[in-house]
Amino acid sequence: MDLKKLVAENEDVFENMKSLFTMKFDPVADELETYNGVEMQAVFKPYFAKYAYENYNPKENDVLLVTYPKCGTNWTAEMLAELMYTEEEKEFWKSFLALAILESGPTIQKYEILNQIKTRNYLISHQPAMNINIEKYLKNKAKIVFVYRNPKDVAVSFFHFQKKIAPPQFRCDDWNEYVKMFMECEYDIAWLI
C-alpha cells in the first residue's frame, strides 16, 4: 500500500504518533503493570509488548532491532534505514517512530497498519528475549539485529542520559553511587522501558 494513502486512511492514529512523548494511549494500555516481570513506563507499555508477542506476525524480511537502552539503538536504526529504504520510506519511519517500537502504542491498530505496509517493516525493541516471540520471527524469515555494547560505555552513556531526563525519584547525580548500583543491577530503569 502507498504510504501516503495509508497515512490518509489512518489519519487519527498517525497524527497521535507524531511525538512519542505526547501520544495519547488507548486506555487498555495501562491495564498491565508488567509483562513477564518487566516493568515499563513512559512510551513503553506491557500491554503492547504482550500483544505483539501473542498476536503480531512479522512479514518475511521484516527487520527487528533489539538493544538494551543506550547501546546504540538510534545509530544502528539510522544505518539500517539507509540500507533498507528510499528517501520517502525513511521519512515515513522517522515521522512515526511509535509505529516502529514494538512495545509502544498508541493503539493495537498499529499492528494492523504494520501488516498493510508493503515494504519490509522496521521494528525496534528494548525488551528482553523472553518478551519477544523470536521463534515467530525466525519462522517468518524476519531478520533480527541484536546490538551489544561494552557495559562500561553503557554505564557512562546511561549516567549522563538519566541525569538529563529521568524523573527526580529515579535520578542519580553521583557517579560512584551510580556505578555501584549499575554493577549490582540495582539502578531502576523502569522509568525508561
mmCIF file of N, CA and C in Angstrom, residues 56 61-65 73-74 76-82 84-85 90 93-94 97 99-102 114 119-124:
data_model
loop_
_atom_site.group_PDB
_atom_site.id
_atom_site.type_symbol
_atom_site.label_atom_id
_atom_site.label_comp_id
_atom_site.label_asym_id
_atom_site.label_seq_id
_atom_site.Cartn_x
_atom_site.Cartn_y
_atom_site.Cartn_z
ATOM 1 N N TYR A 56 1.210 -10.332 16.923
ATOM 2 C CA TYR A 56 1.824 -9.743 15.730
ATOM 3 C C TYR A 56 2.613 -10.800 14.966
ATOM 4 N N ASN A 61 11.319 -10.830 5.746
ATOM 5 C CA ASN A 61 12.276 -9.735 5.559
ATOM 6 C C ASN A 61 12.033 -8.525 6.443
ATOM 7 N N ASP A 62 11.055 -8.578 7.372
ATOM 8 C CA ASP A 62 10.982 -7.528 8.387
ATOM 9 C C ASP A 62 12.296 -7.544 9.148
ATOM 10 N N VAL A 63 12.665 -6.420 9.714
ATOM 11 C CA VAL A 63 13.899 -6.332 10.488
ATOM 12 C C VAL A 63 13.559 -5.826 11.885
ATOM 13 N N LEU A 64 13.957 -6.593 12.885
ATOM 14 C CA LEU A 64 13.754 -6.220 14.282
ATOM 15 C C LEU A 64 15.103 -5.882 14.892
ATOM 16 N N LEU A 65 15.231 -4.651 15.366
ATOM 17 C CA LEU A 65 16.444 -4.191 16.035
ATOM 18 C C LEU A 65 16.206 -4.279 17.538
ATOM 19 N N THR A 73 20.988 2.242 19.786
ATOM 20 C CA THR A 73 19.736 1.966 19.076
ATOM 21 C C THR A 73 19.537 2.923 17.910
ATOM 22 N N ASN A 74 19.595 4.220 18.175
ATOM 23 C CA ASN A 74 19.332 5.204 17.115
ATOM 24 C C ASN A 74 20.393 5.162 16.030
ATOM 25 N N THR A 76 22.250 2.578 15.108
ATOM 26 C CA THR A 76 22.051 1.367 14.309
ATOM 27 C C THR A 76 20.790 1.481 13.461
ATOM 28 N N ALA A 77 19.729 2.066 14.022
ATOM 29 C CA ALA A 77 18.489 2.245 13.267
ATOM 30 C C ALA A 77 18.720 3.123 12.036
ATOM 31 N N GLU A 78 19.529 4.158 12.187
ATOM 32 C CA GLU A 78 19.846 5.027 11.039
ATOM 33 C C GLU A 78 20.579 4.246 9.947
ATOM 34 N N MET A 79 21.528 3.415 10.347
ATOM 35 C CA MET A 79 22.258 2.613 9.359
ATOM 36 C C MET A 79 21.324 1.642 8.644
ATOM 37 N N LEU A 80 20.452 0.983 9.404
ATOM 38 C CA LEU A 80 19.509 0.048 8.796
ATOM 39 C C LEU A 80 18.579 0.760 7.819
ATOM 40 N N ALA A 81 18.087 1.923 8.209
ATOM 41 C CA ALA A 81 17.185 2.680 7.337
ATOM 42 C C ALA A 81 17.884 3.051 6.026
ATOM 43 N N GLU A 82 19.149 3.434 6.114
ATOM 44 C CA GLU A 82 19.907 3.775 4.909
ATOM 45 C C GLU A 82 20.012 2.574 3.958
ATOM 46 N N MET A 84 17.850 -0.053 3.913
ATOM 47 C CA MET A 84 16.563 -0.673 3.608
ATOM 48 C C MET A 84 15.608 0.163 2.768
ATOM 49 N N TYR A 85 15.687 1.498 2.866
ATOM 50 C CA TYR A 85 14.593 2.320 2.371
ATOM 51 C C TYR A 85 14.996 3.395 1.385
ATOM 52 N N LYS A 90 12.223 6.358 4.401
ATOM 53 C CA LYS A 90 12.970 6.775 5.603
ATOM 54 C C LYS A 90 12.231 7.882 6.329
ATOM 55 N N TRP A 93 9.209 6.448 8.311
ATOM 56 C CA TRP A 93 9.548 5.778 9.574
ATOM 57 C C TRP A 93 10.064 6.760 10.620
ATOM 58 N N LYS A 94 10.802 7.781 10.217
ATOM 59 C CA LYS A 94 11.274 8.801 11.170
ATOM 60 C C LYS A 94 10.098 9.598 11.728
ATOM 61 N N LEU A 97 7.860 7.155 14.594
ATOM 62 C CA LEU A 97 8.712 6.220 15.320
ATOM 63 C C LEU A 97 7.915 5.265 16.200
ATOM 64 N N LEU A 99 5.321 3.736 15.569
ATOM 65 C CA LEU A 99 4.900 2.592 14.771
ATOM 66 C C LEU A 99 5.982 1.518 14.786
ATOM 67 N N ALA A 100 7.231 1.941 14.812
ATOM 68 C CA ALA A 100 8.346 1.003 14.762
ATOM 69 C C ALA A 100 8.657 0.353 16.110
ATOM 70 N N ILE A 101 8.332 1.012 17.206
ATOM 71 C CA ILE A 101 8.679 0.486 18.523
ATOM 72 C C ILE A 101 7.674 -0.595 18.909
ATOM 73 N N LEU A 102 8.151 -1.808 18.994
ATOM 74 C CA LEU A 102 7.296 -2.971 19.193
ATOM 75 C C LEU A 102 6.408 -2.859 20.418
ATOM 76 N N LEU A 114 0.917 -2.033 10.402
ATOM 77 C CA LEU A 114 2.193 -2.654 10.024
ATOM 78 C C LEU A 114 1.977 -3.741 8.972
ATOM 79 N N THR A 119 6.408 -2.592 2.057
ATOM 80 C CA THR A 119 7.853 -2.747 2.220
ATOM 81 C C THR A 119 8.118 -3.494 3.523
ATOM 82 N N ARG A 120 9.324 -3.921 3.712
ATOM 83 C CA ARG A 120 9.650 -4.598 4.971
ATOM 84 C C ARG A 120 9.495 -3.621 6.126
ATOM 85 N N ASN A 121 9.027 -4.146 7.238
ATOM 86 C CA ASN A 121 8.853 -3.319 8.425
ATOM 87 C C ASN A 121 10.166 -3.206 9.181
ATOM 88 N N TYR A 122 10.274 -2.116 9.849
ATOM 89 C CA TYR A 122 11.454 -1.714 10.594
ATOM 90 C C TYR A 122 10.978 -1.616 12.035
ATOM 91 N N LEU A 123 11.371 -2.556 12.866
ATOM 92 C CA LEU A 123 10.874 -2.634 14.233
ATOM 93 C C LEU A 123 12.021 -2.488 15.225
ATOM 94 N N ILE A 124 11.702 -1.896 16.372
ATOM 95 C CA ILE A 124 12.712 -1.638 17.401
ATOM 96 C C ILE A 124 12.177 -2.109 18.738
#
